[in-house]
XYZ file of C-alpha atoms in Angstrom:
520
model
C -12.476 9.399 -12.249
C -9.234 7.421 -12.208
C -9.547 6.439 -15.866
C -10.178 10.021 -16.931
C -7.272 11.251 -14.836
C -4.899 8.715 -16.401
C -6.148 9.627 -19.880
C -5.211 13.257 -19.198
C -1.757 12.243 -17.941
C -1.214 10.055 -21.003
C -2.152 12.886 -23.350
C 0.019 15.451 -21.576
C 3.093 13.326 -21.006
C 3.301 11.835 -24.471
C 2.997 15.242 -26.143
C 6.352 16.785 -25.193
C 9.995 15.676 -25.272
C 10.679 12.686 -22.981
C 7.130 12.877 -21.718
C 7.681 16.238 -20.079
C 4.150 17.576 -20.433
C 3.874 21.190 -19.301
C 5.476 20.870 -15.870
C 8.588 22.990 -15.275
C 9.994 20.183 -13.091
C 9.761 17.784 -16.009
C 11.790 14.879 -14.628
C 10.031 14.851 -11.282
C 6.623 15.122 -12.912
C 7.526 12.347 -15.355
C 8.540 9.963 -12.550
C 5.530 10.771 -10.354
C 3.111 10.282 -13.253
C 4.856 7.050 -14.259
C 4.559 5.798 -10.670
C 0.870 6.680 -10.609
C 0.183 5.122 -14.002
C 1.972 1.887 -13.084
C 0.151 1.677 -9.745
C -3.123 1.572 -11.661
C -2.353 -0.113 -14.977
C 0.678 -2.279 -14.078
C 2.003 -1.827 -17.617
C 5.764 -1.065 -17.596
C 5.796 -0.785 -21.393
C 3.421 2.194 -21.543
C 5.174 5.332 -22.875
C 4.330 7.309 -19.723
C 5.978 4.665 -17.554
C 8.942 4.200 -19.896
C 9.640 7.946 -19.794
C 9.538 7.908 -15.993
C 11.892 4.938 -15.813
C 14.350 6.704 -18.122
C 14.339 9.742 -15.821
C 14.816 7.572 -12.722
C 17.698 5.619 -14.266
C 19.353 8.832 -15.428
C 19.120 10.235 -11.911
C 20.524 6.978 -10.517
C 23.508 7.031 -12.882
C 24.370 10.596 -11.919
C 23.841 9.962 -8.217
C 26.074 6.898 -8.226
C 28.800 8.762 -10.108
C 28.643 12.221 -8.561
C 26.146 12.209 -5.670
C 22.945 14.232 -5.759
C 23.114 17.584 -7.559
C 22.295 20.763 -5.650
C 18.816 21.176 -7.067
C 15.712 22.522 -5.363
C 13.555 19.455 -5.910
C 16.267 16.795 -5.691
C 15.173 14.968 -2.526
C 11.620 14.768 -3.838
C 12.849 13.457 -7.182
C 15.202 10.923 -5.613
C 12.478 9.611 -3.322
C 9.977 9.265 -6.177
C 12.631 7.598 -8.361
C 13.122 5.003 -5.629
C 9.373 4.418 -5.287
C 8.986 4.060 -9.060
C 11.819 1.574 -9.580
C 10.700 -0.467 -6.569
C 7.221 -0.663 -8.043
C 8.422 -1.583 -11.529
C 10.996 -4.299 -10.750
C 12.994 -4.212 -7.527
C 15.230 -7.081 -8.606
C 16.000 -5.796 -12.106
C 16.851 -2.305 -10.857
C 18.395 -3.332 -7.524
C 21.753 -1.658 -8.213
C 20.172 1.635 -9.224
C 17.728 1.557 -6.315
C 20.488 0.985 -3.775
C 22.582 3.688 -5.436
C 19.748 6.189 -5.123
C 19.173 5.128 -1.514
C 22.831 5.615 -0.619
C 22.846 9.069 -2.221
C 19.695 10.042 -0.334
C 21.100 8.894 3.017
C 24.271 10.878 2.311
C 22.409 14.215 2.228
C 20.553 13.728 5.526
C 21.204 16.765 7.712
C 23.227 16.445 10.938
C 20.028 17.089 12.918
C 18.235 14.191 11.168
C 15.891 16.017 8.817
C 16.130 16.414 5.054
C 15.922 19.654 3.105
C 17.436 21.818 0.418
C 21.061 20.829 -0.079
C 22.317 24.399 0.184
C 20.581 24.966 3.545
C 21.104 23.549 7.017
C 17.428 23.748 7.974
C 15.298 20.636 7.780
C 12.138 20.680 5.674
C 9.074 18.735 6.836
C 7.750 18.469 3.300
C 10.970 16.959 1.928
C 11.545 14.794 4.987
C 8.184 13.055 4.548
C 9.131 11.766 1.093
C 12.557 10.635 2.265
C 10.954 8.780 5.182
C 8.461 7.144 2.807
C 11.328 6.108 0.519
C 13.262 4.594 3.443
C 10.217 2.640 4.586
C 9.550 1.383 1.060
C 13.178 0.316 0.663
C 13.029 -1.575 3.919
C 9.814 -3.302 2.912
C 11.568 -4.534 -0.230
C 14.570 -5.722 1.838
C 17.056 -3.072 0.729
C 19.679 -1.771 3.128
C 18.445 1.203 5.135
C 20.575 2.213 8.152
C 18.370 2.142 11.213
C 20.082 5.269 12.480
C 18.884 7.212 9.424
C 15.219 6.556 10.208
C 15.818 6.997 13.944
C 17.358 10.448 13.421
C 14.597 11.509 11.028
C 11.860 10.543 13.494
C 13.618 12.277 16.383
C 13.976 15.475 14.326
C 10.245 15.363 13.596
C 9.448 14.974 17.283
C 11.664 17.946 18.144
C 9.969 20.151 15.546
C 6.303 19.665 16.421
C 4.484 22.869 17.286
C 2.833 23.100 20.744
C -0.544 23.069 18.951
C 0.181 19.637 17.460
C 0.938 20.999 13.995
C 4.147 20.798 12.005
C 5.652 23.716 10.143
C 7.551 24.006 6.882
C 11.198 24.423 7.931
C 11.430 22.980 11.392
C 12.523 25.040 14.363
C 14.460 22.474 16.411
C 13.732 22.431 20.154
C 16.928 20.368 20.626
C 15.179 18.038 23.067
C 12.445 15.458 22.637
C 9.538 16.512 24.796
C 10.252 20.219 24.394
C 8.238 22.052 21.754
C 9.116 25.261 19.942
C 6.638 27.430 18.063
C 7.064 26.643 14.392
C 7.004 28.982 11.386
C 3.919 30.581 9.907
C 3.500 27.927 7.223
C 1.826 25.468 9.574
C -1.372 23.821 8.458
C -3.088 20.667 7.291
C -0.660 19.504 4.623
C 2.442 19.879 6.786
C 0.730 18.456 9.867
C -0.320 15.315 8.020
C 3.185 15.184 6.508
C 4.841 15.297 9.927
C 2.357 13.035 11.680
C 2.352 10.546 8.821
C 6.147 10.382 8.857
C 6.190 9.698 12.592
C 3.723 6.856 12.011
C 5.827 5.484 9.153
C 8.887 5.570 11.388
C 7.018 3.657 14.072
C 6.076 1.002 11.533
C 9.667 0.806 10.292
C 10.758 -0.112 13.832
C 7.935 -2.590 14.359
C 5.972 -0.601 16.935
C 2.624 -1.177 15.210
C 3.191 -4.536 13.532
C 5.358 -7.507 14.435
C 6.494 -8.102 10.858
C 7.017 -6.256 7.649
C 5.546 -7.317 4.331
C 7.818 -8.156 1.440
C 6.895 -8.489 -2.201
C 7.762 -12.155 -2.270
C 9.555 -13.658 -5.240
C 8.464 -17.165 -4.317
C 8.203 -19.587 -7.219
C 4.714 -20.668 -8.299
C 2.860 -18.191 -6.065
C 0.537 -15.345 -7.111
C 2.443 -12.101 -7.755
C 0.720 -10.179 -4.980
C 1.741 -12.589 -2.218
C 3.642 -10.970 0.641
C 6.071 -13.129 2.565
C 6.852 -12.619 6.200
C 10.117 -10.954 7.169
C 12.577 -12.481 9.563
C 11.165 -11.981 13.044
C 14.577 -11.818 14.671
C 15.572 -8.926 12.432
C 12.375 -7.058 13.322
C 12.923 -7.717 17.012
C 16.420 -6.262 16.803
C 15.114 -3.191 15.005
C 12.389 -2.675 17.577
C 14.859 -2.926 20.441
C 17.226 -0.446 18.777
C 14.554 2.275 18.798
C 14.430 3.748 22.291
C 11.140 5.649 22.073
C 8.147 3.573 23.254
C 5.095 3.273 21.041
C 2.947 5.031 23.638
C 5.227 8.067 23.659
C 5.352 8.231 19.879
C 1.560 8.160 19.737
C 1.316 11.231 21.986
C 2.771 13.272 19.120
C 0.456 11.641 16.605
C -2.560 12.183 18.849
C -1.627 15.851 19.224
C -1.702 16.208 15.447
C -4.936 14.244 15.265
C -6.570 16.498 17.856
C -5.573 19.621 15.934
C -6.865 18.170 12.661
C -10.173 17.193 14.303
C -10.590 20.654 15.799
C -9.733 22.377 12.530
C -11.600 20.640 9.678
C -10.015 21.234 6.299
C -11.638 23.779 4.039
C -10.093 24.390 0.690
C -8.946 28.019 0.483
C -9.848 30.252 -2.396
C -7.232 30.844 -5.066
C -4.000 28.923 -5.563
C -3.313 26.244 -2.957
C -1.486 22.997 -2.112
C -4.745 21.037 -1.979
C -3.642 18.141 -4.198
C -0.310 17.807 -2.461
C -2.263 17.695 0.799
C -4.821 15.089 -0.237
C -2.144 12.509 -1.095
C -0.369 13.316 2.182
C -3.682 12.840 4.002
C -4.145 9.373 2.484
C -0.685 8.382 3.672
C -1.294 9.778 7.181
C -4.665 8.065 7.561
C -3.409 4.753 6.148
C -0.562 4.487 8.641
C -2.861 5.679 11.422
C -5.030 2.661 10.591
C -1.961 0.440 10.999
C -1.084 1.984 14.363
C -4.671 1.524 15.552
C -4.875 -2.009 14.153
C -8.056 -1.200 12.203
C -8.722 -0.603 8.532
C -12.300 0.727 8.237
C -14.077 -0.307 5.078
C -15.763 3.040 4.501
C -13.744 5.855 6.156
C -15.402 9.270 6.217
C -12.180 11.140 5.353
C -11.850 9.133 2.132
C -15.468 9.643 1.108
C -15.138 13.374 1.691
C -11.976 13.473 -0.399
C -13.675 11.616 -3.236
C -16.526 14.121 -3.238
C -14.098 17.060 -3.329
C -12.194 15.473 -6.209
C -15.372 14.634 -8.097
C -16.462 18.256 -7.939
C -13.038 19.563 -9.003
C -12.221 17.244 -11.922
C -12.189 19.127 -15.223
C -13.868 17.957 -18.458
C -10.377 16.954 -19.660
C -10.090 14.580 -16.699
C -7.508 16.725 -14.925
C -7.192 18.335 -11.546
C -5.556 21.719 -11.045
C -6.171 22.743 -14.662
C -9.222 24.991 -14.676
C -9.028 28.665 -13.749
C -11.419 27.937 -10.884
C -9.152 25.102 -9.649
C -5.785 26.762 -9.198
C -2.975 24.648 -7.764
C 0.601 25.421 -6.763
C 1.578 22.255 -8.627
C 1.107 21.589 -12.332
C -2.015 19.845 -13.605
C 0.023 16.672 -14.248
C 1.275 16.497 -10.667
C -2.085 17.524 -9.206
C -3.786 14.794 -11.236
C -1.219 12.189 -10.181
C -1.716 13.049 -6.500
C -5.489 12.832 -6.949
C -5.321 9.403 -8.571
C -2.962 8.099 -5.850
C -5.506 9.248 -3.279
C -8.441 7.663 -5.107
C -6.791 4.237 -5.428
C -5.635 4.273 -1.776
C -2.050 3.743 -2.958
C -0.549 3.769 0.538
C -3.056 1.231 1.805
C -2.122 -1.008 -1.113
C 1.558 -0.681 -0.216
C 0.847 -1.527 3.422
C -1.454 -4.438 2.621
C -4.435 -5.860 4.472
C -3.981 -6.158 8.213
C -5.963 -9.373 8.001
C -8.228 -10.886 10.596
C -7.206 -13.302 13.304
C -3.552 -13.315 12.219
C -0.425 -11.470 13.236
C -0.816 -8.077 11.611
C 1.640 -7.395 8.839
C 2.148 -10.892 7.439
C 0.313 -13.864 5.984
C 2.033 -16.401 8.226
C 0.023 -19.610 8.308
C -0.016 -21.795 11.459
C 2.668 -24.468 11.670
C 1.253 -26.249 14.717
C -0.831 -29.209 13.555
C -0.895 -31.055 16.892
C -4.658 -30.626 17.281
C -5.573 -32.137 13.903
C -7.791 -35.149 14.430
C -6.816 -37.238 11.435
C -5.081 -40.505 10.597
C -2.306 -39.978 8.073
C -3.908 -38.056 5.260
C -7.364 -39.572 5.811
C -10.187 -37.852 7.670
C -11.949 -40.292 9.952
C -15.395 -40.351 11.577
C -16.278 -36.670 11.863
C -19.495 -34.816 11.291
C -19.529 -32.720 8.108
C -19.010 -29.358 9.861
C -16.089 -30.821 11.799
C -14.626 -32.265 8.603
C -14.136 -28.739 7.276
C -12.356 -27.749 10.482
C -10.073 -30.784 10.330
C -9.462 -30.298 6.634
C -8.444 -26.694 7.244
C -5.920 -27.860 9.794
C -4.460 -30.318 7.298
C -4.266 -27.704 4.560
C -2.529 -25.290 6.893
C 0.137 -27.862 7.678
C 3.508 -28.180 5.999
C 2.643 -31.242 3.870
C -0.590 -30.082 2.273
C 0.589 -31.093 -1.206
C 0.797 -34.726 -0.070
C -2.893 -34.899 0.799
C -4.557 -37.506 -1.347
C -7.424 -36.303 -3.497
C -9.644 -39.066 -2.130
C -9.166 -37.698 1.367
C -11.247 -34.645 0.521
C -14.910 -35.618 0.690
C -17.330 -34.296 -1.900
C -20.171 -32.131 -0.676
C -18.269 -30.516 2.198
C -20.419 -27.930 3.915
C -19.413 -24.932 5.945
C -20.691 -24.535 9.489
C -24.239 -23.238 9.904
C -23.336 -21.251 13.033
C -22.622 -17.694 11.733
C -19.555 -17.111 13.888
C -18.008 -20.488 13.110
C -18.800 -20.040 9.417
C -17.131 -16.614 9.423
C -13.972 -18.108 10.934
C -13.938 -20.917 8.380
C -14.322 -18.481 5.484
C -11.532 -16.315 6.877
C -9.185 -19.313 7.068
C -10.134 -20.439 3.577
C -9.487 -16.966 2.171
C -6.018 -16.901 3.716
C -5.271 -20.312 2.220
C -6.536 -19.317 -1.211
C -4.480 -16.129 -1.215
C -1.316 -17.216 0.523
C -0.694 -20.955 0.799
C 2.462 -22.302 -0.816
C 0.571 -25.560 -1.462
C -1.281 -25.808 -4.771
C -3.568 -28.433 -3.211
C -4.488 -26.117 -0.330
C -5.253 -23.300 -2.752
C -7.370 -25.604 -4.917
C -9.489 -26.889 -2.046
C -9.856 -23.492 -0.412
C -10.878 -21.803 -3.665
C -13.375 -24.549 -4.461
C -15.040 -24.287 -1.045
C -15.140 -20.487 -1.235
C -16.815 -20.703 -4.627
C -19.482 -23.013 -3.227
C -20.174 -20.776 -0.222
C -22.521 -18.425 -2.135
C -21.167 -15.606 0.047
C -20.472 -12.195 -1.503
C -17.704 -11.421 0.983
C -15.385 -13.985 -0.661
C -15.690 -12.492 -4.154
C -12.489 -10.372 -3.867
C -10.519 -13.498 -2.925
C -11.983 -15.436 -5.856
C -11.043 -12.567 -8.172
C -7.531 -12.676 -6.736
C -7.421 -16.442 -7.369
C -7.879 -15.792 -11.089
C -4.183 -14.740 -11.040
C -3.024 -18.017 -9.494
C -0.385 -19.909 -11.538
C -2.314 -23.168 -11.050
C -4.933 -23.647 -13.796
C -7.215 -25.698 -11.529
C -7.349 -22.862 -9.006
C -8.268 -20.469 -11.815
C -11.071 -22.788 -12.905
C -12.497 -23.078 -9.382
C -12.290 -19.283 -9.036
C -14.159 -18.777 -12.320
C -16.863 -21.311 -11.381
C -17.283 -19.736 -7.953
C -17.632 -16.237 -9.384
C -20.192 -17.428 -11.907
C -22.189 -19.197 -9.198
C -22.174 -16.320 -6.697
C -22.869 -13.657 -9.338
C -25.429 -15.803 -11.211
C -23.570 -14.721 -14.362
C -23.134 -18.228 -15.691
C -21.317 -17.080 -18.800
C -19.001 -14.785 -16.857
C -15.393 -14.542 -18.095
C -12.680 -16.936 -17.017
C -8.908 -17.137 -17.444
C -7.483 -19.600 -19.937
C -4.514 -21.706 -18.854
C -2.188 -20.007 -21.347
C -3.588 -16.487 -20.920
C -1.116 -13.618 -21.135
C -0.812 -11.133 -18.211
C -2.848 -8.436 -19.955
C -5.575 -10.978 -20.772
C -5.696 -12.033 -17.123
C -5.874 -8.391 -16.068
C -8.793 -7.774 -18.455
C -10.794 -10.624 -16.887
C -9.905 -9.483 -13.368
C -10.961 -5.910 -14.193
C -14.369 -7.085 -15.460
C -15.082 -8.984 -12.243
C -13.814 -6.078 -10.132
C -16.150 -3.699 -11.959
C -19.082 -6.032 -11.319
C -18.252 -6.231 -7.606
C -17.667 -2.472 -7.282
C -21.119 -1.891 -8.791
C -22.452 -3.781 -5.750
C -19.998 -2.309 -3.257
C -18.614 1.011 -4.588
C -16.565 1.609 -1.435
C -14.528 -1.582 -1.699
C -10.801 -1.026 -2.411
C -9.006 -3.884 -4.168
C -5.463 -4.447 -2.891
C -3.158 -5.635 -5.671
């Protein structure tokens, strides 16, 4: 479904001038489709992505010189431009990204919401994209005034309907805790927009997680590694936000109750269905963060997939057929559908992990309980050797471990619970350790485990900069899959060659577990 959707976008957006396709809001559509395409393919040189980047950079130049133009879709476009450039190369485009961010903050309304520049009213639909942009900027360590997010969240709280819904242009109650009846455009898409934005704001201020995840630019580490943010900074942010997590969740729970009591049914005729389904994915993904759980097989996602499967046209598009009318163009509808299918928000948030502080891959620094002498393991039973070895590898000097200190034939614990814990620790080491030795040992042991649950980590290890890690990952995948001629990554492989191997192994695993979502 994703491949067919991208094929439609590629055909449409390479047909017209500057990749405009048929959408009347050509620049916005170009940037959204470029963002979607890059999220899936990770190819910044593709014409669809290049066209989107050109539009984003043009908008940035104008914004930095003249501020944002008074244009109906401008806050949407600015937010998507920020998301696109962050996803492409946050360092390369840092000046343009910060310029767009400054321009966006400058048009925030006095009441805290965002909306049309020629109106004083706030707009829930526009505010949600501005909130998402602010959160994404903060995750990438750009400057976002705390007061901007604080004011946006407070405006959302003051504009929730007594039923738990949100409306289109918020009627401000002027006091948190007081609720005014909102306009007649209430419904599922605006309720998930408002509730999702409240959840995003809570995450921005550290109410759900103790850290934020950054796209680390750490030398010699896999590109998807997230490094932990400064805890003192997060503490200060959390203390600056005066609304407790419990109070914020009362608003979210009110929206959740309304959504549960009013299951979505797609209306006949033209609708905002595709706009809604991407908003739903964002709402549910941040709700998972707030609840501290990321279900493997959520019912809302499965239902959305079925609806999209039924609606996809022979051309691969959504919102194109006469029986599938959308208020957005087919390009935008298809982009929203693909973003839903790939769980794009969940990818941006990252895996909450297991047995670690949610929000970061911080490995333990305390090695006081390691029962070793120097870098030699002494006198332990085999199962205990693995435990001691893990402690050594999680220490600060893992690279200094002598190769002879790692016994051959190490075996994981036979007790299921202990084995599960060992595998979890090994997966974290393989994915996130700064020590090449730790990643080598962890990947080798995972490959010998003959356990299907570690396959995604072994696939991830194929992207490791260390050639030995790649070899262990290949051998482990071949052993677990019993595909003894399965593809591997050569030491000098180019990025697209690595991606091709990774995609083959992902396809094999998804054939076994269709519901599994790979987090890049």
